[in-house]
């Protein structure tokens, strides 16, 4: 194939690969998309050394996640929460079964956190009587979304995005403009009260207040020993020792407010 016929055939191949939406198992669709777009494939420079010669183009580092993909994942998450919300059949307009953005004398702010490979992506969604705003990677844009099953459209002011988001547990598979990105929602409530320990650090699972400290600096503890209790979202969360060791420092006292992810104690494992 040469000239126009060749270009049309390559375009059809790219379109066909972009139409594949496969979740739940690993595929080489993304690699095939890069291969079909490569200059070597377009010019039929094909032999057993093709991949080695074009390794940089065929195996690039993961592309950053842009505002459009984040917005689609956020819209899918909010839509899922709306569909899963319990409605009281006896009072379908009860304010206790609706979690909209309306607040008395103010707006609402919510922080969402997604995992993308080894990276953590923080998204802030604010809402008031004027509408919603999505803030991500130092960008802010108006946010509106419409969802019909997995098909989602988002309006970001002067930008619009359309894609499909397939949800598998807490993994959001976002298909947009021929790209497939997997974002894992880090639900703070799913891990509330669990110990977060890494390198001796114990951190707050969500914003809250310290209501009890059960140890002192220098205390020797065993794994699972309660160290500190936080109150957040009207629930108590016990922070426990991640391993046998020594509490070297207590960084917050009773009554102090702590931010999500704040280190609460310094811990030295044995």
Backbone as JSON, one array per atom type, in Angstrom:
{
  "sequence": "XXXXXXXXXXXXXXXXXXXXXXXXXXXXXXXXXXXXXXXXXXXXXXXXXXXXXXXXXXXXXXXXXXXXXXXXXXXXXXXXXXXXXXXXXXXXXXXXXXXXXXXXXXXXXXXXXXXXXXXXXXXXXXXXXXXXXXXXXXXXXXXXXXXXXXXXXXXXXXXXXXXXXXXXXXXXXXXXXXXXXXXXXXXXXXXXXXXXXXXXXXXXXXXXXXXXXXXXXXXXXXXXXXXXXXXXXXXXXXXXXXXXXXXXXXXXXXXXXXXXXXXXXXXXXX",
  "N": [[0.85, -1.2, 0.0], [0.53, 2.21, -0.8], [0.98, 5.76, -0.53], [-2.06, 7.52, -0.49], [-3.85, 5.37, 0.01], [-2.38, 3.83, 1.81], [-2.12, 5.59, 4.02], [-4.8, 5.88, 4.73], [-5.39, 3.27, 5.51], [-3.71, 2.97, 7.73], [-4.84, 4.9, 9.4], [-7.33, 3.73, 9.88], [-6.51, 1.49, 11.31], [-5.45, 2.7, 13.61], [-7.77, 3.86, 14.64], [-9.28, 1.55, 15.16], [-7.74, 0.29, 17.16], [-7.9, 2.23, 19.14], [-10.53, 1.93, 19.85], [-10.68, -0.29, 21.44], [-11.56, -1.38, 24.61], [-10.37, -2.71, 27.26], [-10.41, -4.19, 30.37], [-9.27, -5.49, 33.53], [-7.37, -7.34, 32.8], [-4.0, -7.6, 31.54], [-2.96, -6.07, 28.52], [-1.51, -5.62, 25.22], [-2.35, -3.43, 23.84], [-1.81, -0.64, 24.05], [0.89, -0.6, 23.34], [0.72, -1.51, 20.7], [-0.69, 0.62, 19.61], [1.23, 2.66, 19.74], [3.12, 1.53, 18.07], [1.83, 1.43, 15.55], [1.63, 4.14, 15.06], [4.23, 4.86, 14.67], [7.07, 6.06, 12.79], [8.64, 4.16, 11.51], [6.91, 1.98, 11.12], [5.01, 3.19, 9.51], [6.45, 3.7, 7.18], [7.07, 1.2, 6.41], [9.46, 0.07, 7.29], [10.43, -2.57, 8.23], [11.69, -5.1, 10.18], [13.44, -7.62, 12.11], [14.81, -6.06, 13.89], [13.35, -3.84, 14.49], [11.98, -3.07, 16.91], [14.08, -2.75, 18.73], [15.54, -0.66, 17.52], [13.74, 1.4, 17.71], [13.17, 1.8, 20.35], [12.94, 3.93, 22.24], [10.72, 5.39, 21.31], [8.72, 3.46, 21.28], [8.55, 2.55, 23.85], [7.96, 4.66, 25.84], [8.29, 6.78, 28.82], [5.64, 6.76, 31.34], [2.92, 8.81, 30.42], [2.05, 12.03, 31.74], [-0.83, 12.63, 33.84], [-3.49, 14.44, 32.72], [-5.73, 17.29, 33.1], [-8.2, 16.63, 31.89], [-8.46, 13.81, 32.04], [-8.37, 13.44, 34.8], [-10.7, 14.84, 35.48], [-12.69, 13.27, 34.26], [-12.43, 10.88, 35.72], [-13.08, 11.82, 38.27], [-15.74, 12.63, 37.86], [-16.89, 10.12, 37.33], [-16.52, 8.87, 39.8], [-18.11, 10.48, 41.53], [-20.57, 10.04, 40.34], [-20.9, 7.31, 40.83], [-21.05, 7.32, 43.63], [-23.44, 8.73, 43.96], [-25.3, 6.95, 42.82], [-25.08, 4.82, 44.57], [-26.03, 5.78, 46.91], [-28.15, 5.58, 49.7], [-31.62, 5.87, 49.63], [-34.32, 7.01, 51.45], [-37.29, 5.44, 51.35], [-39.61, 6.27, 52.53], [-39.3, 8.95, 52.85], [-38.24, 10.58, 50.47], [-37.07, 13.01, 50.06], [-35.5, 13.61, 52.17], [-32.98, 15.37, 53.91], [-30.91, 13.94, 55.02], [-30.28, 11.79, 53.49], [-29.21, 12.72, 51.22], [-26.38, 13.98, 49.62], [-25.5, 16.47, 48.57], [-23.85, 19.48, 47.32], [-24.69, 21.69, 48.69], [-24.42, 23.98, 51.37], [-25.17, 25.49, 54.48], [-24.81, 28.92, 54.61], [-22.35, 28.87, 53.28], [-19.84, 27.21, 51.2], [-18.77, 23.98, 49.93], [-15.91, 21.93, 50.29], [-13.94, 19.42, 48.98], [-11.44, 16.95, 49.09], [-9.95, 14.74, 46.88], [-8.15, 11.76, 46.31], [-6.05, 10.07, 44.13], [-4.33, 7.17, 43.0], [-1.7, 6.76, 40.72], [0.14, 4.67, 39.11], [3.21, 4.84, 40.66], [2.69, 7.28, 41.68], [0.91, 9.81, 43.54], [-2.06, 11.5, 43.15], [-3.56, 14.51, 43.84], [-6.72, 15.96, 44.11], [-8.9, 18.69, 44.25], [-12.19, 19.54, 44.93], [-14.42, 22.08, 44.83], [-17.48, 23.62, 45.83], [-20.22, 25.83, 45.5], [-22.95, 28.22, 45.63], [-22.62, 29.2, 43.09], [-21.64, 27.22, 41.52], [-19.45, 24.43, 40.67], [-15.91, 23.86, 41.12], [-12.96, 22.5, 39.85], [-9.81, 21.62, 41.02], [-6.54, 20.99, 40.2], [-3.18, 20.03, 40.01], [-2.16, 22.68, 40.16], [-3.95, 23.93, 38.5], [-7.13, 25.37, 37.84], [-10.54, 24.93, 37.15], [-13.9, 25.5, 36.0], [-16.41, 23.05, 36.75], [-18.48, 20.68, 35.42], [-20.53, 17.85, 34.87], [-21.87, 15.14, 32.94], [-23.32, 11.97, 33.06], [-23.85, 8.89, 31.55], [-24.29, 5.82, 32.2], [-21.28, 4.23, 31.53], [-20.38, 6.19, 29.88], [-19.13, 9.38, 29.73], [-19.26, 12.91, 29.97], [-17.53, 15.92, 30.4], [-17.5, 19.32, 31.37], [-15.23, 21.83, 31.32], [-15.14, 24.63, 31.57], [-13.7, 26.47, 29.18], [-12.84, 24.2, 28.01], [-13.66, 20.87, 26.97], [-14.34, 17.46, 27.63], [-14.63, 14.1, 26.61], [-15.3, 10.77, 27.32], [-14.93, 7.27, 28.27], [-15.45, 5.6, 31.29], [-14.61, 2.87, 33.07], [-15.38, 1.14, 35.91], [-13.73, -0.75, 38.28], [-13.9, -2.14, 41.15], [-12.05, -0.12, 43.21], [-10.6, 0.91, 41.17], [-10.33, 3.07, 38.48], [-10.8, 2.96, 35.2], [-9.91, 4.91, 32.71], [-10.79, 5.91, 29.54], [-9.81, 7.92, 27.03], [-9.53, 9.94, 24.24], [-8.09, 7.99, 22.8], [-6.38, 7.02, 24.71], [-5.61, 4.99, 27.56], [-5.89, 5.17, 30.91], [-5.24, 4.18, 34.21], [-6.6, 4.89, 37.24], [-6.38, 4.69, 40.67], [-8.66, 4.97, 43.22], [-8.08, 6.38, 46.35], [-9.56, 5.73, 49.05], [-10.27, 7.38, 51.95], [-11.94, 6.6, 54.06], [-12.09, 3.87, 53.82], [-9.78, 2.99, 54.91], [-9.68, 4.03, 57.37], [-8.52, 4.43, 60.65], [-6.61, 2.5, 60.35], [-3.18, 1.68, 60.77], [-0.68, 3.75, 59.5], [2.33, 3.23, 58.47], [5.63, 3.93, 57.66], [8.95, 3.77, 57.34], [9.1, 4.32, 60.05], [7.24, 6.33, 60.44], [4.13, 7.6, 61.48], [1.01, 8.42, 60.4], [-1.77, 10.74, 59.99], [-4.9, 9.51, 58.99], [-6.88, 11.13, 57.94], [-8.15, 14.54, 58.08], [-8.45, 15.76, 61.42], [-8.88, 15.6, 65.05], [-6.76, 15.18, 67.84], [-7.61, 13.1, 70.46], [-6.76, 11.46, 72.47], [-3.76, 10.26, 73.96], [-1.82, 7.51, 74.42], [0.74, 6.76, 75.11], [4.15, 7.58, 76.05], [7.04, 9.57, 75.17], [9.79, 7.49, 74.51], [8.59, 5.16, 75.24], [8.41, 1.64, 75.13], [6.98, -0.54, 72.87], [4.82, -3.12, 71.56], [3.95, -4.63, 68.42], [0.85, -3.46, 67.17], [0.04, -2.2, 69.48], [-2.06, 0.23, 70.91], [-1.51, 3.64, 70.26], [-2.34, 6.28, 69.94], [-5.35, 8.23, 69.71], [-7.56, 9.5, 67.35], [-10.14, 11.83, 66.5], [-12.32, 12.03, 63.87], [-14.56, 13.08, 61.43], [-16.7, 12.47, 63.09], [-16.04, 10.02, 64.08], [-13.97, 7.68, 65.86], [-10.53, 7.01, 65.55], [-8.04, 4.73, 65.94], [-4.61, 4.87, 66.24], [-2.08, 2.64, 65.79], [0.85, 0.76, 66.84], [3.13, -0.02, 64.26], [4.93, -2.05, 64.37], [7.1, -3.96, 66.57], [8.82, -1.8, 68.8], [10.13, 1.48, 69.63], [8.64, 4.43, 70.85], [9.72, 7.39, 69.85], [9.12, 10.1, 69.77], [6.39, 12.3, 70.4], [4.24, 14.08, 68.46], [1.92, 15.58, 68.47], [-0.46, 16.85, 70.77], [-3.21, 16.16, 73.06], [-6.3, 17.44, 71.99], [-5.31, 18.94, 69.9], [-5.52, 19.96, 66.47], [-5.11, 18.13, 63.45], [-3.79, 17.74, 60.17], [-4.71, 15.91, 57.2], [-2.56, 13.21, 56.54], [-0.56, 14.15, 58.17], [2.33, 13.65, 60.16], [2.15, 11.89, 63.16], [3.47, 10.66, 65.29], [6.88, 9.85, 66.1], [8.63, 6.93, 65.37], [10.61, 4.17, 66.16], [11.5, 1.23, 64.86], [12.26, -2.12, 65.99]],
  "CA": [[0.0, 0.0, 0.0], [1.32, 3.43, -0.89], [0.28, 7.02, -0.62], [-3.33, 7.76, 0.19], [-4.41, 4.11, 0.51], [-1.62, 3.43, 3.0], [-2.47, 6.47, 5.13], [-6.16, 5.55, 5.16], [-5.34, 1.99, 6.21], [-3.11, 3.22, 9.04], [-5.83, 5.62, 10.2], [-8.33, 2.75, 10.32], [-5.88, 0.67, 12.34], [-5.38, 3.5, 14.83], [-9.13, 3.98, 15.16], [-9.7, 0.26, 15.7], [-7.04, 0.07, 18.42], [-8.43, 3.17, 20.13], [-11.87, 1.51, 20.25], [-10.61, -1.41, 22.38], [-11.62, -1.06, 26.03], [-10.16, -3.98, 27.95], [-10.02, -4.03, 31.77], [-9.21, -6.75, 34.25], [-6.17, -8.11, 32.43], [-3.01, -6.8, 30.82], [-2.93, -6.23, 27.07], [-0.48, -4.85, 24.53], [-3.03, -2.48, 22.96], [-1.09, 0.63, 24.05], [2.11, -0.78, 22.54], [0.33, -1.57, 19.28], [-1.03, 1.99, 19.18], [2.49, 3.38, 19.49], [3.77, 0.91, 16.91], [1.15, 1.85, 14.32], [1.89, 5.56, 14.87], [5.66, 5.1, 14.49], [7.53, 6.32, 11.43], [9.14, 2.92, 10.93], [5.77, 1.19, 10.65], [4.37, 3.92, 8.41], [7.28, 3.59, 5.97], [7.32, -0.23, 6.18], [10.84, -0.26, 7.62], [10.1, -3.65, 9.14], [12.56, -6.28, 10.3], [13.51, -8.09, 13.5], [15.45, -5.05, 14.74], [12.49, -2.64, 14.57], [11.71, -2.66, 18.29], [15.32, -2.28, 19.34], [15.91, 0.63, 16.94], [12.74, 2.41, 18.05], [12.79, 1.54, 21.74], [12.53, 5.17, 22.93], [9.38, 5.78, 20.86], [7.76, 2.4, 21.55], [8.44, 2.33, 25.3], [8.21, 5.94, 26.51], [7.82, 6.81, 30.21], [4.2, 7.03, 31.42], [2.53, 10.21, 30.2], [1.38, 12.61, 32.91], [-2.29, 12.66, 33.82], [-3.96, 15.8, 32.53], [-6.97, 17.72, 33.72], [-9.35, 15.96, 31.31], [-8.57, 12.46, 32.58], [-8.75, 13.6, 36.21], [-12.1, 15.27, 35.53], [-13.52, 12.13, 33.93], [-12.41, 9.96, 36.86], [-13.84, 12.47, 39.35], [-17.16, 12.54, 37.51], [-17.32, 8.74, 37.5], [-16.59, 8.6, 41.23], [-19.28, 11.16, 42.07], [-21.77, 9.36, 39.82], [-21.04, 6.05, 41.56], [-21.53, 7.62, 44.97], [-24.85, 9.11, 43.87], [-26.11, 5.76, 42.56], [-25.03, 3.92, 45.72], [-26.58, 6.43, 48.09], [-29.42, 5.02, 50.16], [-32.73, 6.82, 49.66], [-35.4, 6.59, 52.34], [-38.52, 5.36, 50.56], [-40.68, 7.0, 53.24], [-39.04, 10.39, 52.73], [-37.24, 10.67, 49.41], [-36.46, 14.34, 50.06], [-34.81, 13.79, 53.44], [-31.62, 15.89, 53.73], [-29.93, 13.01, 55.56], [-29.93, 10.79, 52.49], [-28.68, 13.43, 50.05], [-25.08, 14.55, 49.95], [-25.17, 17.49, 47.6], [-22.82, 20.44, 47.71], [-25.24, 22.83, 49.4], [-24.1, 24.14, 52.78], [-25.73, 26.7, 55.03], [-23.87, 30.04, 54.75], [-21.01, 28.59, 52.78], [-19.69, 26.18, 50.19], [-18.18, 22.71, 50.35], [-14.63, 21.59, 49.69], [-13.61, 18.0, 49.16], [-10.18, 16.53, 48.48], [-9.92, 13.36, 46.4], [-6.77, 11.31, 46.07], [-5.95, 8.93, 43.24], [-3.0, 6.6, 42.75], [-1.39, 6.53, 39.31], [1.46, 4.05, 39.21], [3.84, 5.14, 41.95], [2.4, 8.67, 42.01], [-0.35, 10.14, 44.19], [-2.63, 12.69, 42.52], [-4.53, 15.16, 44.71], [-7.72, 16.75, 43.4], [-9.8, 19.4, 45.15], [-13.46, 19.91, 44.32], [-15.14, 23.04, 45.64], [-18.82, 23.89, 45.31], [-21.05, 26.83, 46.19], [-24.16, 28.52, 44.87], [-22.28, 29.56, 41.71], [-21.25, 26.02, 40.79], [-18.32, 23.64, 41.16], [-14.59, 24.12, 40.55], [-12.0, 21.4, 40.0], [-8.45, 22.13, 41.15], [-5.59, 19.88, 40.05], [-1.86, 20.38, 39.46], [-2.09, 24.14, 40.05], [-4.94, 24.43, 37.54], [-8.5, 25.41, 38.35], [-11.5, 25.08, 36.05], [-15.28, 25.15, 36.33], [-16.6, 21.6, 36.58], [-19.82, 20.12, 35.27], [-20.42, 16.53, 34.24], [-23.07, 14.35, 32.68], [-22.92, 10.57, 33.0], [-24.81, 7.89, 31.1], [-23.55, 4.57, 32.41], [-19.84, 4.46, 31.5], [-20.1, 7.29, 28.96], [-19.09, 10.58, 30.56], [-18.85, 14.18, 29.37], [-17.26, 16.94, 31.4], [-17.33, 20.69, 30.89], [-14.21, 22.5, 32.12], [-15.08, 26.02, 31.1], [-13.41, 26.56, 27.75], [-12.45, 22.87, 27.54], [-14.61, 19.79, 27.17], [-13.74, 16.14, 27.47], [-15.59, 13.0, 26.48], [-14.63, 9.49, 27.43], [-15.6, 6.2, 28.97], [-14.77, 5.21, 32.53], [-15.06, 1.57, 33.55], [-14.97, 1.05, 37.31], [-13.47, -2.1, 38.76], [-13.54, -1.9, 42.55], [-11.62, 1.28, 43.35], [-9.8, 1.28, 40.0], [-11.1, 3.77, 37.46], [-10.14, 2.83, 33.9], [-10.36, 6.06, 31.92], [-10.46, 5.86, 28.12], [-10.03, 9.26, 26.5], [-8.67, 10.32, 23.11], [-7.21, 6.9, 22.44], [-5.51, 6.67, 25.82], [-6.17, 4.25, 28.67], [-5.2, 5.46, 32.15], [-5.87, 3.54, 35.36], [-6.46, 5.66, 38.47], [-6.92, 4.0, 41.83], [-9.16, 5.89, 44.24], [-7.62, 6.11, 47.7], [-10.7, 6.08, 49.89], [-9.8, 7.51, 53.33], [-12.81, 5.87, 54.99], [-11.83, 2.44, 53.72], [-8.59, 2.68, 55.71], [-9.72, 4.81, 58.61], [-8.13, 3.69, 61.84], [-5.48, 1.63, 60.12], [-1.88, 2.3, 60.98], [0.1, 4.07, 58.32], [3.71, 3.27, 58.92], [6.66, 3.81, 56.64], [10.17, 4.37, 57.84], [8.9, 4.79, 61.41], [6.3, 7.45, 60.48], [2.73, 7.27, 61.68], [0.36, 9.61, 59.87], [-3.21, 10.86, 60.15], [-5.59, 9.04, 57.79], [-7.74, 12.2, 57.45], [-8.12, 15.66, 59.02], [-9.19, 15.49, 62.65], [-8.37, 16.12, 66.32], [-6.24, 14.19, 68.77], [-8.42, 13.09, 71.68], [-6.11, 10.66, 73.51], [-2.41, 9.76, 73.71], [-1.67, 6.44, 75.4], [2.15, 6.44, 75.36], [5.04, 8.7, 76.27], [8.31, 9.4, 74.46], [10.64, 6.47, 75.12], [7.82, 3.94, 75.54], [8.66, 0.45, 74.32], [5.68, -1.12, 72.56], [4.78, -4.23, 70.62], [3.1, -4.38, 67.25], [-0.57, -3.41, 67.44], [-0.26, -1.44, 70.69], [-2.65, 1.55, 70.64], [-0.61, 4.74, 70.6], [-3.01, 7.59, 69.9], [-6.7, 8.16, 69.17], [-8.03, 10.7, 66.67], [-11.55, 11.94, 66.17], [-12.49, 12.63, 62.55], [-15.86, 12.78, 60.81], [-17.54, 11.93, 64.16], [-15.62, 8.65, 64.38], [-12.68, 7.58, 66.51], [-9.57, 6.22, 64.8], [-6.91, 4.39, 66.78], [-3.33, 4.7, 65.55], [-1.39, 1.58, 66.52], [2.25, 0.55, 66.49], [3.24, -0.87, 63.07], [5.86, -3.16, 64.67], [7.74, -3.79, 67.87], [9.77, -0.7, 68.73], [10.13, 2.51, 70.66], [8.08, 5.73, 70.48], [10.79, 8.35, 70.14], [8.6, 11.46, 69.91], [4.95, 12.52, 70.16], [4.26, 15.37, 67.77], [0.68, 16.3, 68.71], [-1.07, 16.58, 72.05], [-4.66, 16.06, 73.13], [-7.0, 18.66, 71.64], [-4.73, 19.61, 68.73], [-6.02, 19.59, 65.16], [-4.07, 17.63, 62.56], [-4.19, 17.65, 58.77], [-4.56, 14.58, 56.6], [-1.19, 12.87, 56.19], [0.42, 14.71, 59.12], [3.0, 12.67, 61.01], [1.64, 12.04, 64.52], [4.5, 10.23, 66.22], [8.1, 9.29, 65.52], [8.69, 5.56, 65.87], [11.81, 3.43, 65.77], [11.24, -0.21, 64.94], [13.39, -2.97, 66.41]],
  "C": [[0.88, 1.24, 0.0], [0.39, 4.63, -0.87], [-1.0, 7.06, 0.18], [-3.91, 6.48, 0.77], [-3.7, 3.66, 1.78], [-2.01, 4.28, 4.2], [-3.87, 6.17, 5.65], [-6.19, 4.24, 5.94], [-4.75, 2.17, 7.61], [-4.09, 3.96, 9.95], [-6.89, 4.67, 10.73], [-7.77, 1.85, 11.42], [-5.81, 1.42, 13.67], [-6.77, 3.64, 15.47], [-9.6, 2.68, 15.79], [-9.03, -0.02, 17.04], [-7.58, 0.98, 19.51], [-9.8, 2.74, 20.64], [-11.85, 0.34, 21.23], [-10.62, -0.88, 23.81], [-11.55, -2.38, 26.79], [-9.7, -3.68, 29.37], [-9.98, -5.4, 32.41], [-8.04, -7.63, 33.9], [-5.26, -7.22, 31.6], [-3.08, -7.11, 29.32], [-1.77, -5.42, 26.49], [-1.08, -3.82, 23.59], [-2.26, -1.16, 22.89], [0.19, 0.53, 23.22], [1.78, -0.81, 21.06], [-0.06, -0.19, 18.76], [0.24, 2.78, 18.87], [3.2, 2.83, 18.25], [3.15, 1.41, 15.61], [1.43, 3.33, 14.02], [3.35, 5.84, 14.52], [6.01, 5.31, 13.02], [8.01, 5.04, 10.76], [8.0, 2.07, 10.38], [5.12, 1.87, 9.44], [5.13, 3.76, 7.11], [7.66, 2.15, 5.66], [8.78, -0.6, 6.36], [10.81, -1.37, 8.68], [11.12, -4.77, 9.05], [12.66, -6.63, 11.77], [14.17, -7.08, 14.44], [14.6, -3.82, 14.95], [12.31, -2.16, 16.0], [12.96, -2.09, 18.94], [15.71, -0.9, 18.82], [14.98, 1.74, 17.41], [12.28, 2.28, 19.51], [12.29, 2.79, 22.45], [11.11, 5.57, 22.57], [8.34, 4.74, 21.26], [7.56, 2.15, 23.04], [8.76, 3.62, 26.05], [7.81, 5.85, 27.99], [6.33, 7.13, 30.25], [3.91, 8.51, 31.25], [1.86, 10.76, 31.45], [-0.13, 12.62, 32.73], [-2.75, 14.1, 33.75], [-5.3, 16.06, 33.19], [-8.18, 16.94, 33.19], [-9.54, 14.57, 31.9], [-8.97, 12.51, 34.05], [-10.23, 13.95, 36.33], [-13.03, 14.1, 35.23], [-13.57, 11.13, 35.09], [-13.21, 10.52, 38.03], [-15.34, 12.37, 39.09], [-17.69, 11.13, 37.71], [-17.45, 8.38, 38.97], [-17.83, 9.23, 41.85], [-20.56, 10.49, 41.6], [-21.98, 8.04, 40.56], [-21.58, 6.29, 42.96], [-23.02, 7.99, 44.97], [-25.72, 7.88, 43.68], [-26.14, 4.82, 43.76], [-25.67, 4.51, 46.97], [-27.96, 5.86, 48.44], [-30.48, 6.13, 50.22], [-33.85, 6.23, 50.53], [-36.71, 6.62, 51.56], [-39.65, 6.15, 51.2], [-40.51, 8.51, 53.13], [-37.91, 10.59, 51.73], [-36.54, 12.02, 49.36], [-35.73, 14.63, 51.37], [-33.4, 14.32, 53.2], [-30.55, 14.92, 54.21], [-29.53, 11.94, 54.56], [-29.45, 11.43, 51.19], [-27.38, 14.11, 50.46], [-24.65, 15.55, 48.89], [-24.19, 18.5, 48.15], [-23.36, 21.59, 48.54], [-24.83, 22.82, 50.87], [-24.7, 25.46, 53.25], [-24.63, 27.73, 55.21], [-22.46, 29.71, 54.26], [-21.01, 27.5, 51.72], [-19.08, 24.92, 50.79], [-16.88, 22.5, 49.61], [-14.31, 20.14, 49.99], [-12.31, 17.68, 48.43], [-10.27, 15.05, 48.13], [-8.47, 12.99, 46.09], [-6.8, 10.04, 45.22], [-4.5, 8.46, 43.16], [-2.85, 6.36, 41.26], [0.03, 5.98, 39.26], [2.01, 4.28, 40.6], [3.53, 6.56, 42.42], [1.04, 8.79, 42.7], [-0.83, 11.48, 43.64], [-3.71, 13.26, 43.43], [-5.42, 16.08, 43.89], [-8.61, 17.42, 44.43], [-11.03, 19.83, 44.37], [-14.19, 20.86, 45.27], [-16.49, 23.33, 44.99], [-19.5, 24.95, 46.16], [-22.24, 27.14, 45.31], [-23.87, 28.86, 43.41], [-21.87, 28.35, 40.88], [-20.04, 25.36, 41.41], [-17.03, 24.01, 40.42], [-13.68, 22.94, 40.86], [-10.6, 21.99, 40.01], [-7.49, 20.94, 41.12], [-4.31, 20.39, 39.42], [-1.76, 21.88, 39.18], [-2.97, 24.71, 38.95], [-6.31, 24.41, 38.2], [-9.42, 25.65, 37.16], [-12.9, 24.81, 36.56], [-15.53, 23.68, 36.0], [-18.08, 21.27, 36.52], [-19.69, 18.8, 34.53], [-21.79, 15.94, 33.99], [-22.63, 12.92, 32.43], [-24.1, 9.72, 32.53], [-24.1, 6.56, 31.1], [-22.06, 4.89, 32.4], [-19.44, 5.63, 30.62], [-20.23, 8.61, 29.71], [-18.61, 11.78, 29.73], [-18.63, 15.19, 30.49], [-17.02, 18.27, 30.71], [-16.38, 21.39, 31.84], [-14.05, 23.95, 31.68], [-14.88, 26.07, 29.61], [-13.02, 25.21, 27.16], [-13.57, 21.87, 27.83], [-13.89, 18.47, 26.93], [-14.85, 15.1, 27.43], [-14.81, 11.7, 26.54], [-15.5, 8.46, 28.09], [-14.77, 5.82, 30.19], [-15.4, 3.92, 33.02], [-14.5, 1.37, 34.95], [-14.87, -0.41, 37.72], [-12.98, -2.0, 40.2], [-13.25, -0.43, 42.75], [-10.69, 1.71, 42.22], [-10.71, 1.88, 38.94], [-10.31, 3.73, 36.16], [-10.72, 3.91, 32.98], [-9.86, 5.92, 30.48], [-10.83, 7.21, 27.52], [-9.03, 9.54, 25.4], [-7.65, 9.24, 22.77], [-6.28, 6.43, 23.54], [-6.28, 5.92, 26.91], [-5.31, 4.52, 29.9], [-5.96, 4.82, 33.3], [-5.55, 4.36, 36.61], [-7.12, 4.9, 39.6], [-7.37, 5.0, 42.88], [-8.69, 5.45, 45.62], [-8.69, 6.62, 48.66], [-10.24, 6.19, 51.34], [-10.65, 6.73, 54.32], [-12.54, 4.38, 54.97], [-10.66, 2.03, 54.6], [-8.56, 3.46, 57.0], [-9.37, 3.93, 59.79], [-6.99, 2.74, 61.62], [-4.2, 2.4, 60.39], [-1.22, 2.56, 59.65], [1.54, 4.23, 58.77], [4.67, 3.07, 57.77], [7.89, 4.52, 57.15], [9.98, 4.93, 59.24], [7.92, 5.94, 61.52], [4.88, 6.93, 60.65], [1.93, 8.53, 61.35], [-1.15, 9.56, 60.05], [-3.91, 10.4, 58.87], [-6.5, 10.08, 57.17], [-7.66, 13.37, 58.43], [-8.93, 15.34, 60.27], [-8.5, 16.09, 63.86], [-7.89, 14.97, 67.18], [-7.06, 14.25, 70.05], [-7.8, 12.23, 72.79], [-4.73, 10.24, 73.04], [-2.1, 8.75, 74.8], [-0.23, 6.1, 75.75], [2.92, 7.73, 75.61], [6.3, 8.5, 75.44], [9.21, 8.42, 75.22], [9.91, 5.19, 75.44], [8.2, 2.82, 74.58], [7.33, -0.27, 74.12], [5.84, -2.3, 71.63], [3.83, -3.89, 69.48], [1.63, -4.45, 67.64], [-0.95, -2.65, 68.7], [-0.9, -0.1, 70.33], [-1.74, 2.67, 71.13], [-1.36, 6.06, 70.79], [-4.39, 7.4, 69.29], [-7.05, 9.52, 68.58], [-9.54, 10.65, 66.54], [-11.65, 12.66, 64.84], [-13.81, 12.15, 61.98], [-16.76, 12.03, 61.79], [-17.23, 10.46, 64.44], [-14.26, 8.7, 65.06], [-11.79, 6.61, 65.72], [-8.34, 5.99, 65.67], [-5.67, 4.17, 65.92], [-2.5, 3.74, 66.39], [0.04, 1.42, 66.02], [2.36, -0.39, 65.28], [4.12, -2.09, 63.3], [6.34, -3.01, 66.1], [8.76, -2.66, 67.77], [9.6, 0.27, 69.87], [9.53, 3.79, 70.09], [9.11, 6.78, 70.86], [10.28, 9.77, 70.34], [7.11, 11.48, 69.64], [4.81, 13.95, 69.64], [2.99, 16.19, 67.97], [0.1, 15.88, 70.06], [-2.58, 16.54, 71.97], [-5.29, 17.44, 72.85], [-6.47, 19.36, 70.41], [-5.32, 19.06, 67.44], [-4.86, 19.13, 64.28], [-4.64, 17.53, 61.15], [-4.01, 16.22, 58.27], [-3.1, 14.35, 56.19], [-0.13, 13.4, 57.14], [1.03, 13.58, 59.95], [2.61, 12.94, 62.47], [2.69, 11.69, 65.57], [5.73, 9.81, 65.44], [8.33, 7.95, 66.18], [9.94, 4.88, 65.33], [11.54, 1.95, 65.96], [12.48, -0.97, 65.36], [13.86, -3.84, 65.28]]
}
